[in-house]
Coordinates of N, CA and C in Angstrom, one line a residue:
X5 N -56.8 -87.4 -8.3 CA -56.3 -87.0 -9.6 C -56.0 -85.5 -9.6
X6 N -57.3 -84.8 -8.9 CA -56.7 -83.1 -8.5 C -55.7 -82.9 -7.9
X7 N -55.4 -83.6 -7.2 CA -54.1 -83.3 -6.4 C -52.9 -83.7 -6.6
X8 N -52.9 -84.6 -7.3 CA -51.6 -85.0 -8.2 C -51.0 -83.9 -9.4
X9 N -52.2 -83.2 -9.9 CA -52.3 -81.8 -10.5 C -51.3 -80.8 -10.4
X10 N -51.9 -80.7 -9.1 CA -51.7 -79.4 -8.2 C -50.4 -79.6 -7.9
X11 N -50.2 -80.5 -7.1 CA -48.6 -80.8 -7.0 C -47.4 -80.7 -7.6
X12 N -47.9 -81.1 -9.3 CA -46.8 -80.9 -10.3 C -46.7 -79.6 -10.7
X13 N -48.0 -78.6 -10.7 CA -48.1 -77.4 -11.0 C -47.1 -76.7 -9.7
X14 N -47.2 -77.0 -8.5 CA -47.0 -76.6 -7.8 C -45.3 -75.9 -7.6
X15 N -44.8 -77.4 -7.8 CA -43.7 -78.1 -8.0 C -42.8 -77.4 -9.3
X16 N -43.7 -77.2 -10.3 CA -42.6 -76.6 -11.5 C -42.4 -75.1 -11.1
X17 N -40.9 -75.5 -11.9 CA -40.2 -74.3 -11.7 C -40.4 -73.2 -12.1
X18 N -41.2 -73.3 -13.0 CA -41.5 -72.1 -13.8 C -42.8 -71.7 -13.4
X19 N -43.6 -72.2 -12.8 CA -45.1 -71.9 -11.9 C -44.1 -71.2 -10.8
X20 N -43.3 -71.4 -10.1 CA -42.5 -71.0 -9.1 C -42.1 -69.3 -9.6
X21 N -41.7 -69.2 -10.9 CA -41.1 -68.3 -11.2 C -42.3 -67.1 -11.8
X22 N -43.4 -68.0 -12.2 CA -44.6 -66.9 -12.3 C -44.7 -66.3 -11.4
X23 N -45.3 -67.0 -10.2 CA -45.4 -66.3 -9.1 C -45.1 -65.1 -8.6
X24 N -43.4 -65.4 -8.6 CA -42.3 -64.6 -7.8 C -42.5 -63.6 -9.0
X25 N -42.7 -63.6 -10.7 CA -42.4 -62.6 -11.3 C -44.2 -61.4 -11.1
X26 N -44.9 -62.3 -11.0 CA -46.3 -61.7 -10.8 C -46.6 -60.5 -9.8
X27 N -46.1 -61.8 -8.2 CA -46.0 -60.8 -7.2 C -45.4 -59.5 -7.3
X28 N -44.0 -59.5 -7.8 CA -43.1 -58.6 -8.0 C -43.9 -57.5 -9.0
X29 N -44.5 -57.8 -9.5 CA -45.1 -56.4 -11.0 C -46.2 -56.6 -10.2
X30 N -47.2 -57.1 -9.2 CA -48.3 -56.4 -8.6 C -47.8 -55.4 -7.6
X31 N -46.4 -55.6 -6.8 CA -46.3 -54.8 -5.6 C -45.2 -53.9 -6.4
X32 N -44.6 -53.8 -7.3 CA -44.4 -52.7 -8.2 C -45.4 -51.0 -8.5
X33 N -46.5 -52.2 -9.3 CA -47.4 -50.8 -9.4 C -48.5 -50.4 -8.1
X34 N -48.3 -51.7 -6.9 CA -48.7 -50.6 -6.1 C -48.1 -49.8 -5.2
X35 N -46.8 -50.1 -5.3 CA -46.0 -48.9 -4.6 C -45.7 -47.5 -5.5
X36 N -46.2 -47.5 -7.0 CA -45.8 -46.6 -7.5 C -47.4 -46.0 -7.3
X37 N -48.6 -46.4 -7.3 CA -49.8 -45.9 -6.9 C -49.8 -45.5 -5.1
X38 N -48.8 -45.9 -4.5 CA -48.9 -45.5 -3.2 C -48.4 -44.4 -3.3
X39 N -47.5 -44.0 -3.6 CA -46.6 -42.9 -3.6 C -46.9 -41.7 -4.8
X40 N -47.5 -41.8 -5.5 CA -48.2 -41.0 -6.1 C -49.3 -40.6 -5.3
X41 N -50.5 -40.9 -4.5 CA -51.0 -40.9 -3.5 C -50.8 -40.0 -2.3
X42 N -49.8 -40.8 -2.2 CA -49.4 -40.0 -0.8 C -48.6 -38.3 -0.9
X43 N -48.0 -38.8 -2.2 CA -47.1 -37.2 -2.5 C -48.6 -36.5 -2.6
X44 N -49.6 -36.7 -3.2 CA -50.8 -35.7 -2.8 C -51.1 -35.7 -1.6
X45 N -51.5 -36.7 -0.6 CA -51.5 -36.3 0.7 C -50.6 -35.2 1.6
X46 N -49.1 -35.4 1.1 CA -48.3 -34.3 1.6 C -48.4 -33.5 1.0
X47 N -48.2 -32.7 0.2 CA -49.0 -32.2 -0.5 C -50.1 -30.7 0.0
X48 N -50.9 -31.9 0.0 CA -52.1 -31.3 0.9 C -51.5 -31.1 2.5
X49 N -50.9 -31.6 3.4 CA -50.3 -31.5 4.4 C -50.1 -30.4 4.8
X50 N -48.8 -30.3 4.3 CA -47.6 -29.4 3.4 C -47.1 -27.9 2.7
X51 N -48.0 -27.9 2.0 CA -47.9 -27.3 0.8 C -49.4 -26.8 0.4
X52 N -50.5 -26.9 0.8 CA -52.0 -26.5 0.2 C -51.7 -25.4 -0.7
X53 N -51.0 -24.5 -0.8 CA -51.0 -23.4 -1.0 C -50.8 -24.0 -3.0
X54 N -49.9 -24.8 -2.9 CA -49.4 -25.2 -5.0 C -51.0 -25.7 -5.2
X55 N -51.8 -26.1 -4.2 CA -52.9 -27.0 -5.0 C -54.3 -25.5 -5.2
X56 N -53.8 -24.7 -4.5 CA -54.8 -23.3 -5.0 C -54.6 -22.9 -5.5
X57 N -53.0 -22.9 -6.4 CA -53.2 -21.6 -7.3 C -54.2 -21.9 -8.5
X58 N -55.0 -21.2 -8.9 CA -55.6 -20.9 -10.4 C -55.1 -21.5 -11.7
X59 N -56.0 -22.4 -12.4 CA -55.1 -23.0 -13.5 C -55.0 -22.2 -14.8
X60 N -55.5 -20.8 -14.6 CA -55.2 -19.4 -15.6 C -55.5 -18.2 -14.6
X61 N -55.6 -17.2 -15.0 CA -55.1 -16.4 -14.5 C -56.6 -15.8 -13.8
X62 N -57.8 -15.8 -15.0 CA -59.0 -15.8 -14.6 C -59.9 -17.0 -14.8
X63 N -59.3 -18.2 -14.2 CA -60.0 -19.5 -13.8 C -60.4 -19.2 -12.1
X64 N -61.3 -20.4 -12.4 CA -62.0 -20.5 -11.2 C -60.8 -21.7 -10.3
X65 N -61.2 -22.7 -11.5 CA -60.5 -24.2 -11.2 C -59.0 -23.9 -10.7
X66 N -58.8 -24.9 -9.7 CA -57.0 -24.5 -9.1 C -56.5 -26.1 -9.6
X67 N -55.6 -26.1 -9.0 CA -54.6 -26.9 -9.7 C -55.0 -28.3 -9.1
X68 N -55.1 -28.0 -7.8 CA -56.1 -29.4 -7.0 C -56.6 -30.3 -7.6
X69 N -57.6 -29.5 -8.6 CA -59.0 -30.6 -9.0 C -58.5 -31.3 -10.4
X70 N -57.1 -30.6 -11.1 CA -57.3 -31.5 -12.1 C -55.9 -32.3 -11.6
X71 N -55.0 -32.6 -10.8 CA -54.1 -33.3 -9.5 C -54.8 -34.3 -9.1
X72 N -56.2 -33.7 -8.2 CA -56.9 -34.9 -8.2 C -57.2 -35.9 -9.3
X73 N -57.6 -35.7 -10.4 CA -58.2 -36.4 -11.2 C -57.4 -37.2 -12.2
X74 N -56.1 -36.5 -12.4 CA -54.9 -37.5 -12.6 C -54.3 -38.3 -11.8
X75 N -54.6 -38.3 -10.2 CA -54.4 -39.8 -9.4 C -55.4 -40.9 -9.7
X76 N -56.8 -40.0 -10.0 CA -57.8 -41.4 -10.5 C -57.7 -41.8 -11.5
X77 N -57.5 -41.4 -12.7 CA -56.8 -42.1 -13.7 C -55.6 -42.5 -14.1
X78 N -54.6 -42.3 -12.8 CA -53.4 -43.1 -12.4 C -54.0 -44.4 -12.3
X79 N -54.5 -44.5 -11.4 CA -55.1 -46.0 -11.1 C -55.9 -46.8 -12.0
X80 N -56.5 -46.1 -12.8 CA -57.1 -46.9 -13.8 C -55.4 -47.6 -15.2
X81 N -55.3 -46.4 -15.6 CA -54.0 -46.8 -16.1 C -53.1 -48.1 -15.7
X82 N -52.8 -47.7 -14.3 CA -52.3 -48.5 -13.7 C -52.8 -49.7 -13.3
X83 N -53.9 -50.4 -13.6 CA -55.1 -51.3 -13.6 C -54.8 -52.0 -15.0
X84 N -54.7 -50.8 -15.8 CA -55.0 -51.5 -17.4 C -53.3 -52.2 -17.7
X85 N -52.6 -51.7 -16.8 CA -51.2 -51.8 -17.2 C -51.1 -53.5 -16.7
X86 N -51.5 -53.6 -15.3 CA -51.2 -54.9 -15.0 C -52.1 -55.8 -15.9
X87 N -53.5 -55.6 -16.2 CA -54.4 -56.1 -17.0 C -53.9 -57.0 -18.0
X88 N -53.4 -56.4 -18.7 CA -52.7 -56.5 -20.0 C -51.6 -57.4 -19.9
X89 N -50.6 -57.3 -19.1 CA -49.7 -57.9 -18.8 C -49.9 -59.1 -18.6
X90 N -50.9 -59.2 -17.2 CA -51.6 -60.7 -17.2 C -52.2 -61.1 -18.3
X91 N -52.9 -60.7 -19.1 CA -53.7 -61.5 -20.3 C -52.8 -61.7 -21.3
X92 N -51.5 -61.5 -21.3 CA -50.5 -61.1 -22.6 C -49.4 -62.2 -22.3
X93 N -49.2 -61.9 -21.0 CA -47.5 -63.3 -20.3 C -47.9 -63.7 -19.6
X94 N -49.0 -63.5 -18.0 CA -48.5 -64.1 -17.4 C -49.7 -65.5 -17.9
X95 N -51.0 -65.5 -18.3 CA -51.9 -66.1 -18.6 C -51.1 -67.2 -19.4
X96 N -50.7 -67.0 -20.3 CA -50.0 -67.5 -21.7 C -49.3 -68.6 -20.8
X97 N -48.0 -68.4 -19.9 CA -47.4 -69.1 -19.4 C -48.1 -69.8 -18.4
X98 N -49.2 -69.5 -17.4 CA -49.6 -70.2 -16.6 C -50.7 -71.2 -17.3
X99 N -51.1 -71.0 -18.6 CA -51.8 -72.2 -19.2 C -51.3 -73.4 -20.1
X100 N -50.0 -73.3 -20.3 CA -49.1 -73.8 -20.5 C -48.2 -74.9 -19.2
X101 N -48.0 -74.7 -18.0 CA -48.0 -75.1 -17.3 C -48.8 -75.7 -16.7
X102 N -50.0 -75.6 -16.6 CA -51.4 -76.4 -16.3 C -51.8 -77.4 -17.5
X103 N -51.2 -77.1 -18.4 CA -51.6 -78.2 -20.0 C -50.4 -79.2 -19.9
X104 N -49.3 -78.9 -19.3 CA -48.1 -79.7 -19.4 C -48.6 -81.1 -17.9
X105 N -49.0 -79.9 -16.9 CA -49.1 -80.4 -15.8 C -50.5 -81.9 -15.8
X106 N -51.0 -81.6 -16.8 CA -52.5 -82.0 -16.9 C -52.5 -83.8 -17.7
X107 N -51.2 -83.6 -18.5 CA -51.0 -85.3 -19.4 C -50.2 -86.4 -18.1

């Protein structure tokens, strides 16, 4: 019975097209989390010198630590972004195809 399921889920075109649209918006935001990333790694490579300057004139803090801390809340962001998406479209339509697939 499960696998007669599966098959039709498998099978529909629009399970086909979740997929392909899913995959595509997961390796979306993680190439834009890669590259944010890494432009800090070069960066740091590179360039050390933009991540020391002083974030006032008589600050301690340089530009580094709050650089860093906007990549980590890139990724959270970027977490909530797909998050959302899934619980909003892609869920929606994959429960819909599992309910069709299911009579």
């Amino acid at each position: 019975m499960h696998d007669e399921i599966y098959k039709k889920i498998e099978n529909d075109p629009r399970f086909q097209q979740l997929v392909k649209r899913r995959q595509k918006f997961a390796w979306t935001l993680s190439l834009v989390m890669l590259a944010i990333y890494y432009t800090f790694i070069m960066v740091i490579a590179f360039k050390p010198e933009l991540l020391a300057i002083p974030v006032s004139a008589d600050a301690i803090t340089t530009v580094g630590i709050p650089a860093g801390v906007a990549i980590i809340l890139s990724a959270f962001v970027l977490t909530g972004i797909y998050v959302h998406r899934a619980n909003s479209e892609f869920d929606d339509l994959n429960a819909i195809i599992v309910k069709e697939a299911s009579k």
